[in-house]
Short mmCIF file of C-alpha atoms in Angstrom, two decimals:
data_model
loop_
_atom_site.label_atom_id
_atom_site.label_comp_id
_atom_site.label_asym_id
_atom_site.label_seq_id
_atom_site.Cartn_x
_atom_site.Cartn_y
_atom_site.Cartn_z
CA MET A 17 86.60 108.02 98.16
CA HIS A 18 86.80 106.64 101.32
CA GLU A 19 88.11 110.16 102.58
CA LEU A 20 84.32 110.80 102.72
CA SER A 21 83.62 108.12 104.65
CA LEU A 22 86.05 108.83 107.13
CA ALA A 23 84.99 112.46 107.56
CA MET A 24 81.60 110.85 108.10
CA GLN A 25 82.90 109.12 110.90
CA ILE A 26 84.83 112.32 112.25
CA GLN A 27 81.40 114.53 111.87
CA GLY A 28 79.72 111.79 113.94
CA THR A 29 82.08 111.89 116.76
CA VAL A 30 82.50 115.44 116.61
CA LEU A 31 78.69 116.42 116.55
CA LYS A 32 77.85 113.21 119.37
CA ALA A 33 80.70 115.08 121.64
CA ALA A 34 78.96 118.23 121.01
CA ALA A 35 75.61 117.46 121.88
CA GLU A 36 76.90 115.55 124.94
CA HIS A 37 78.49 118.57 126.45
CA GLU A 38 75.45 120.61 125.41
CA VAL A 39 77.76 123.38 123.30
CA GLN A 40 76.41 125.61 120.67
CA ASP A 41 79.77 126.05 118.75
CA VAL A 42 82.68 123.95 117.70
CA VAL A 43 85.32 126.30 117.57
CA GLU A 44 87.86 123.83 116.60
CA VAL A 45 88.45 120.33 115.37
CA ASP A 46 92.30 118.61 115.94
CA ILE A 47 92.85 115.52 114.02
CA GLU A 48 95.95 114.06 113.38
CA ILE A 49 96.74 111.75 110.23
CA GLY A 50 99.70 109.68 109.60
CA GLU A 51 101.75 110.21 106.65
CA LEU A 52 101.80 106.17 105.77
CA SER A 53 97.86 106.02 106.41
CA LEU A 54 96.06 106.13 102.58
CA PHE A 55 94.11 109.14 103.72
CA ASN A 56 94.57 112.81 101.89
CA PRO A 57 94.56 115.12 104.84
CA ASP A 58 93.32 118.04 101.96
CA GLN A 59 90.14 115.77 100.80
CA VAL A 60 89.66 114.71 104.51
CA GLU A 61 89.17 118.53 105.24
CA PHE A 62 87.61 119.45 102.12
CA TRP A 63 84.60 116.82 103.31
CA LEU A 64 84.54 117.63 106.80
CA ARG A 65 83.94 121.38 105.81
CA GLN A 66 80.92 120.02 103.89
CA LEU A 67 79.76 118.06 106.14
CA PHE A 68 79.69 120.39 109.24
CA ARG A 69 77.76 123.05 107.40
CA ASP A 70 74.15 123.58 109.01
CA THR A 71 75.53 121.82 112.20
CA VAL A 72 77.34 123.41 115.57
CA ALA A 73 80.54 122.64 113.59
CA GLU A 74 80.13 124.87 110.99
CA GLY A 75 82.85 127.00 110.15
CA ALA A 76 85.08 125.32 112.72
CA ASP A 77 88.65 125.63 112.34
CA ILE A 78 89.97 122.42 110.89
CA ARG A 79 93.70 121.33 112.00
CA VAL A 80 94.77 118.35 110.48
CA ALA A 81 98.12 117.41 111.89
CA THR A 82 100.48 114.87 109.99
CA ILE A 83 102.31 112.18 111.61
CA PRO A 84 105.67 111.31 111.00
CA PRO A 85 106.29 107.77 109.96
CA LYS A 86 108.20 105.55 112.64
CA VAL A 87 109.36 101.91 111.38
CA LYS A 88 111.07 99.17 113.08
CA CYS A 89 113.30 96.81 110.70
CA ASP A 90 113.67 92.88 111.20
CA GLN A 91 116.33 91.96 109.54
CA CYS A 92 119.04 95.18 111.58
CA GLY A 93 117.09 96.00 114.53
CA TYR A 94 116.85 99.95 112.86
CA GLU A 95 114.36 101.65 114.78
CA GLY A 96 113.08 105.32 113.72
CA ALA A 97 112.12 107.55 111.02
CA ILE A 98 111.95 107.20 107.27
CA GLU A 99 111.24 109.62 104.39
CA VAL A 100 108.39 109.98 102.89
CA PRO A 101 107.98 111.82 99.29
CA SER A 102 106.18 114.92 99.47
CA ASP A 103 104.59 114.01 95.93
CA PRO A 104 101.04 114.42 96.40
CA GLY A 105 100.39 111.47 94.03
CA PHE A 106 102.06 109.49 96.82
CA HIS A 107 98.70 108.98 98.41
CA ILE A 108 98.11 106.48 95.80
CA PHE A 109 101.46 105.40 94.29
CA MET A 110 103.18 104.55 97.23
CA PRO A 111 106.78 103.28 97.17
CA ALA A 112 107.42 100.01 98.94
CA LEU A 113 108.89 100.80 102.45
CA ARG A 114 112.57 99.93 102.84
CA CYS A 115 114.57 99.99 105.87
CA PRO A 116 116.98 103.45 105.38
CA ARG A 117 120.28 101.28 107.10
CA CYS A 118 119.91 98.12 105.42
CA ASP A 119 117.74 98.37 102.41
CA ALA A 120 115.40 95.26 103.94
CA PRO A 121 111.82 95.44 102.85
CA GLY A 122 109.46 94.33 105.11
CA LEU A 123 109.28 96.94 107.56
CA GLU A 124 106.96 96.44 110.74
CA VAL A 125 105.28 100.54 110.89
CA GLU A 126 104.94 101.68 114.39
CA ARG A 127 103.84 105.16 114.03
CA GLY A 128 102.43 106.94 111.06
CA ARG A 129 99.03 105.14 109.99
CA GLU A 130 96.69 105.77 112.65
CA VAL A 131 94.22 108.50 112.16
CA THR A 132 92.98 110.15 115.75
CA ILE A 133 90.69 112.97 116.58
CA LYS A 134 92.51 114.37 119.28
CA ASN A 135 90.47 117.73 120.53
CA LEU A 136 87.64 119.52 120.16
CA ARG A 137 87.46 123.36 121.44
CA VAL A 138 84.23 124.30 121.83
CA HIS A 139 81.85 127.17 122.91
CA LYS A 140 79.32 126.87 125.61
CA ALA A 141 76.75 129.91 125.59
CA PRO A 142 75.75 130.90 129.20
CA PRO A 143 72.36 129.50 130.84
CA GLY A 144 69.75 131.79 128.54
CA GLY A 145 72.15 133.83 127.12
CA ALA A 146 72.24 134.55 123.54
CA HIS A 147 74.14 132.17 120.83
CA ALA A 148 77.44 133.87 121.09
CA MET B 1 85.40 135.73 130.79
CA THR B 2 81.98 136.76 131.88
CA ALA B 3 79.19 134.90 132.41
CA GLY B 4 77.63 136.51 129.55
CA GLU B 5 79.91 135.14 127.17
CA GLY B 6 79.55 131.74 128.14
CA GLU B 7 82.76 129.62 127.95
CA THR B 8 84.85 127.96 125.80
CA PHE B 9 86.65 124.46 126.69
CA ASP B 10 88.59 121.71 125.22
CA ILE B 11 86.96 118.23 124.93
CA GLU B 12 90.10 115.74 124.30
CA LEU B 13 88.81 112.75 122.58
CA GLU B 14 91.90 110.69 121.34
CA GLU B 15 89.87 108.53 119.32
CA ASN B 16 91.73 106.44 117.01
CA LEU B 17 89.04 105.74 114.01
CA LEU B 18 90.97 102.98 112.32
CA ALA B 19 91.07 101.42 115.48
CA LYS B 20 87.69 100.77 115.78
CA ASN B 21 87.84 99.10 112.55
CA ARG B 22 90.51 96.73 113.78
CA GLU B 23 88.37 96.16 117.04
CA LEU B 24 85.44 95.06 114.90
CA ALA B 25 87.67 93.07 112.85
CA ASP B 26 88.82 91.36 115.78
CA ALA B 27 85.42 90.53 116.94
CA ASN B 28 84.51 89.05 113.59
CA ARG B 29 87.85 86.71 113.54
CA GLY B 30 86.69 85.55 117.05
CA ARG B 31 83.14 84.70 115.77
CA LEU B 32 84.85 82.64 113.17
CA ASP B 33 87.29 81.08 115.24
CA GLU B 34 84.54 80.13 117.66
CA ARG B 35 82.68 78.02 115.02
CA GLY B 36 86.27 76.59 113.08
CA ILE B 37 85.33 78.94 110.19
CA LYS B 38 88.19 79.77 107.78
CA ALA B 39 87.63 83.34 106.30
CA PHE B 40 89.36 84.72 103.30
CA ASP B 41 89.23 88.21 101.63
CA VAL B 42 89.73 88.89 97.76
CA MET B 43 90.62 92.14 96.93
CA GLY B 44 92.22 93.36 93.51
CA ALA B 45 91.15 95.61 90.77
CA ILE B 46 87.80 96.07 88.81
CA GLY B 47 88.33 93.06 85.98
CA SER B 48 91.23 91.61 88.24
CA GLY B 49 88.89 88.28 88.24
CA LYS B 50 88.34 88.20 91.91
CA THR B 51 84.68 86.57 91.53
CA SER B 52 86.10 83.95 88.79
CA LEU B 53 88.79 83.25 91.27
CA ILE B 54 85.81 82.56 94.17
CA GLY B 55 84.41 80.94 91.57
CA ALA B 56 86.94 78.38 90.76
CA LEU B 57 87.94 77.79 94.09
CA ILE B 58 84.57 76.70 95.31
CA GLU B 59 84.29 74.61 92.57
CA HIS B 60 87.53 73.18 93.41
CA LEU B 61 86.85 72.84 97.20
CA THR B 62 84.38 69.89 96.75
CA ASN B 63 84.79 68.78 100.48
CA ARG B 64 84.23 72.54 101.86
CA ARG B 65 81.01 74.21 102.50
CA VAL B 66 81.84 77.64 101.25
CA GLY B 67 79.70 80.62 101.88
CA VAL B 68 80.40 83.96 100.39
CA LEU B 69 80.28 87.53 101.10
CA ALA B 70 80.29 89.56 97.75
CA GLY B 71 80.88 93.27 98.12
CA ASP B 72 79.35 95.15 95.42
CA LEU B 73 78.52 98.74 94.64
CA THR B 74 74.91 98.43 93.47
CA THR B 75 74.58 95.37 91.90
CA THR B 76 73.68 91.98 92.15
CA ILE B 77 75.98 90.45 88.92
CA ASP B 78 78.47 88.60 91.34
CA ALA B 79 76.40 87.30 93.80
CA ASP B 80 74.43 85.60 90.98
CA ARG B 81 77.45 84.42 89.18
CA LEU B 82 78.77 82.49 92.27
CA ALA B 83 75.13 80.95 93.31
CA LYS B 84 76.03 79.13 90.12
CA ARG B 85 79.38 77.71 90.47
CA GLY B 86 77.68 76.02 94.16
CA ALA B 87 78.28 78.52 97.21
CA VAL B 88 76.15 77.45 100.04
CA SER B 89 74.91 80.79 100.76
CA ILE B 90 75.74 84.42 99.08
CA VAL B 91 75.26 87.39 100.48
CA GLN B 92 75.38 90.27 98.93
CA ILE B 93 76.78 93.56 100.75
CA ASN B 94 75.65 96.76 98.42
CA THR B 95 78.12 99.32 100.06
CA GLY B 96 76.15 102.18 98.11
CA LYS B 97 78.72 104.53 97.37
CA GLU B 98 81.72 102.95 99.53
CA CYS B 99 84.85 102.22 97.86
CA HIS B 100 85.85 99.56 100.35
CA LEU B 101 84.43 96.76 102.54
CA ASP B 102 84.79 97.46 106.53
CA ALA B 103 84.84 95.33 109.28
CA ASN B 104 81.36 96.65 110.45
CA VAL B 105 79.69 95.38 107.10
CA VAL B 106 81.25 92.01 107.36
CA ALA B 107 80.05 91.86 110.82
CA LYS B 108 76.69 92.29 109.31
CA GLY B 109 77.48 89.88 106.32
CA LEU B 110 78.34 87.42 108.93
CA ASP B 111 75.08 87.48 110.94
CA GLU B 112 73.42 86.49 107.54
CA VAL B 113 76.19 83.78 106.39
CA LEU B 114 76.55 82.62 109.39
CA GLN B 115 72.92 80.93 109.60
CA HIS B 116 73.64 78.89 107.01
CA ASP B 117 76.23 75.26 107.63
CA VAL B 118 79.66 76.55 106.07
CA ASP B 119 83.09 76.13 107.24
CA THR B 120 85.03 78.24 104.58
CA ILE B 121 84.17 81.96 103.52
CA PHE B 122 84.85 84.12 101.09
CA ILE B 123 84.66 87.79 101.44
CA GLU B 124 85.06 89.49 97.92
CA ASN B 125 86.28 93.08 98.44
CA VAL B 126 84.91 96.26 96.35
CA GLY B 127 87.01 96.54 93.17
CA ASN B 128 89.97 98.79 94.48
CA LEU B 129 93.34 98.59 95.12
CA ILE B 130 94.16 101.78 97.59
CA CYS B 131 91.32 101.59 100.40
CA PRO B 132 90.77 97.72 101.30
CA ALA B 133 94.45 97.91 102.62
CA GLU B 134 93.27 99.78 105.60
CA PHE B 135 90.41 98.48 106.55
CA PRO B 136 91.09 94.63 108.05
CA LEU B 137 87.85 92.82 107.90
CA GLY B 138 88.68 89.81 110.46
CA SER B 139 89.34 87.36 108.01
CA HIS B 140 92.31 84.95 108.63
CA ALA B 141 94.28 85.77 105.41
CA ARG B 142 93.99 88.00 102.51
CA VAL B 143 94.70 87.83 98.75
CA VAL B 144 95.38 90.15 96.27
CA VAL B 145 94.48 89.59 92.71
CA VAL B 146 96.26 90.93 89.65
CA SER B 147 95.76 90.46 86.25
CA VAL B 148 98.25 90.59 83.81
CA THR B 149 96.51 92.71 81.57
CA GLU B 150 96.23 96.04 83.94
CA GLY B 151 99.81 96.54 82.90
CA PRO B 152 103.35 96.10 84.25
CA TYR B 153 103.29 98.55 87.29
CA MET B 154 100.67 97.00 89.59
CA MET B 155 102.97 96.01 92.30
CA ARG B 156 105.19 99.04 92.53
CA LYS B 157 102.02 101.30 92.51
CA HIS B 158 100.43 99.48 95.22
CA PRO B 159 102.80 98.17 97.40
CA TYR B 160 100.84 98.47 100.45
CA ILE B 161 97.87 96.21 99.74
CA PHE B 162 100.52 93.79 99.17
CA ARG B 163 102.23 93.98 102.36
CA GLU B 164 98.76 92.78 104.15
CA ALA B 165 98.11 89.89 102.08
CA ARG B 166 99.24 85.91 102.32
CA VAL B 167 98.50 85.40 98.70
CA ALA B 168 99.06 87.17 95.66
CA VAL B 169 97.42 85.92 92.38
CA VAL B 170 98.48 87.08 89.14
CA ASN B 171 95.83 86.27 86.73
CA LYS B 172 95.16 85.51 83.10
CA VAL B 173 98.20 84.29 82.50
CA ASP B 174 96.97 82.64 79.90
CA LEU B 175 96.84 86.35 78.21
CA ALA B 176 100.38 87.11 79.44
CA GLN B 177 102.19 86.75 75.93
CA VAL B 178 99.68 88.59 74.02
CA VAL B 179 99.87 91.83 76.44
CA ASN B 180 103.96 91.23 76.89
CA ALA B 181 103.31 90.68 80.42
CA ASP B 182 106.85 89.83 82.47
CA LEU B 183 105.44 87.11 85.00
CA ASP B 184 108.98 86.93 86.69
CA GLN B 185 109.01 90.66 86.75
CA LEU B 186 105.71 90.57 88.54
CA ARG B 187 106.52 88.38 90.80
CA GLN B 188 109.98 90.10 91.89
CA ASP B 189 107.87 93.19 92.44
CA ALA B 190 105.32 91.49 94.86
CA LEU B 191 108.20 90.22 96.40
CA ALA B 192 109.78 93.37 96.78
CA ALA B 193 106.67 94.87 98.18
CA ASN B 194 106.47 91.70 100.87
CA PRO B 195 108.82 89.15 100.84
CA ASP B 196 106.43 86.54 103.00
CA LEU B 197 103.63 86.64 100.02
CA GLU B 198 102.85 83.65 97.97
CA VAL B 199 102.85 84.60 94.23
CA VAL B 200 100.74 82.20 92.06
CA GLY B 201 99.96 82.55 88.79
CA THR B 202 96.35 81.49 86.95
CA ASP B 203 93.96 81.29 84.48
CA CYS B 204 90.93 81.57 86.41
CA LEU B 205 88.52 80.75 83.86
CA GLY B 206 90.65 77.71 82.65
CA GLY B 207 91.52 76.72 86.12
CA GLU B 208 95.25 76.98 85.96
CA GLY B 209 96.72 77.44 89.36
CA ILE B 210 93.72 77.07 91.48
CA PRO B 211 94.84 73.93 93.35
CA GLN B 212 98.44 75.99 94.13
CA VAL B 213 95.99 78.91 95.37
CA ALA B 214 94.04 76.73 97.60
CA ALA B 215 96.99 75.08 98.94
CA ALA B 216 98.64 78.51 99.72
CA LEU B 217 95.68 79.13 101.79
CA GLY B 218 95.86 76.04 103.58
CA LEU B 219 92.50 74.80 102.30
#
């Protein structure tokens, strides 16, 4: 359910930016979701599509890139990637994070938990012109 | 591109959505620190005993003036229960359709609760072990409540929420034998998710373990 609230936040940000730039069409929305965040990219996209209906962003190409995690181990100093299971249930049943080198728990997550709206591609009709 | 076609361009936003919540959480913490108030947010599944724990802590902490922000979807049942246990102020945060509290609704709740003379605040999150992990509220420590009746895998299935917590409360220990719960295993699973956790077994209705939870929170 929290994908809906996240999607509402994205919708608000997108429509505000579109209004500020006085655009008629949002063509593309680029979002990044960390693989360790507890958000399911497919659900975010689904809700966004619904929330964009009857707005300037209706039909926009929603591109969700997943960001692989980068961790740091306090114990052995390992800094780098960890494997994330591709199981769709991972979103709910998240395994404990352990260092791939020394197996210590309690890793510091440097990347992979963030959710970012990166970029919008928008279309602006010419002054007085027809809506493209 | 001709003028008749208008123009297509990019708007770079780079807006980190979770960062906004963290900023608001930091602001909440600042407001609490200014007044010397300690706040704790209690997370856990529906029926795990969050309200019972807060109620028992209020009764135990006789020298503290406790305020509560009670997050609930639509009812006032929990707020009514805590009023009877001696909370100085109870603010009900009805989240409507949301599955977690965020720093913004907590900020609004603080507006109300800070009008009262409180020195300790408990924030009861919505019953859920997934979403709240992603949204810090600005409290000084987070508590996760798991009851033995929820089955043996709660810690292993939801390690993330334990990583965010200072104290894991294993509630309903009085029922452990009946439901064949392995308390040692639950403790080990919690510590595997977060080695710095304090794990305390409680019977929130009977009062067992309540002083230990208070001590673990520095109260």
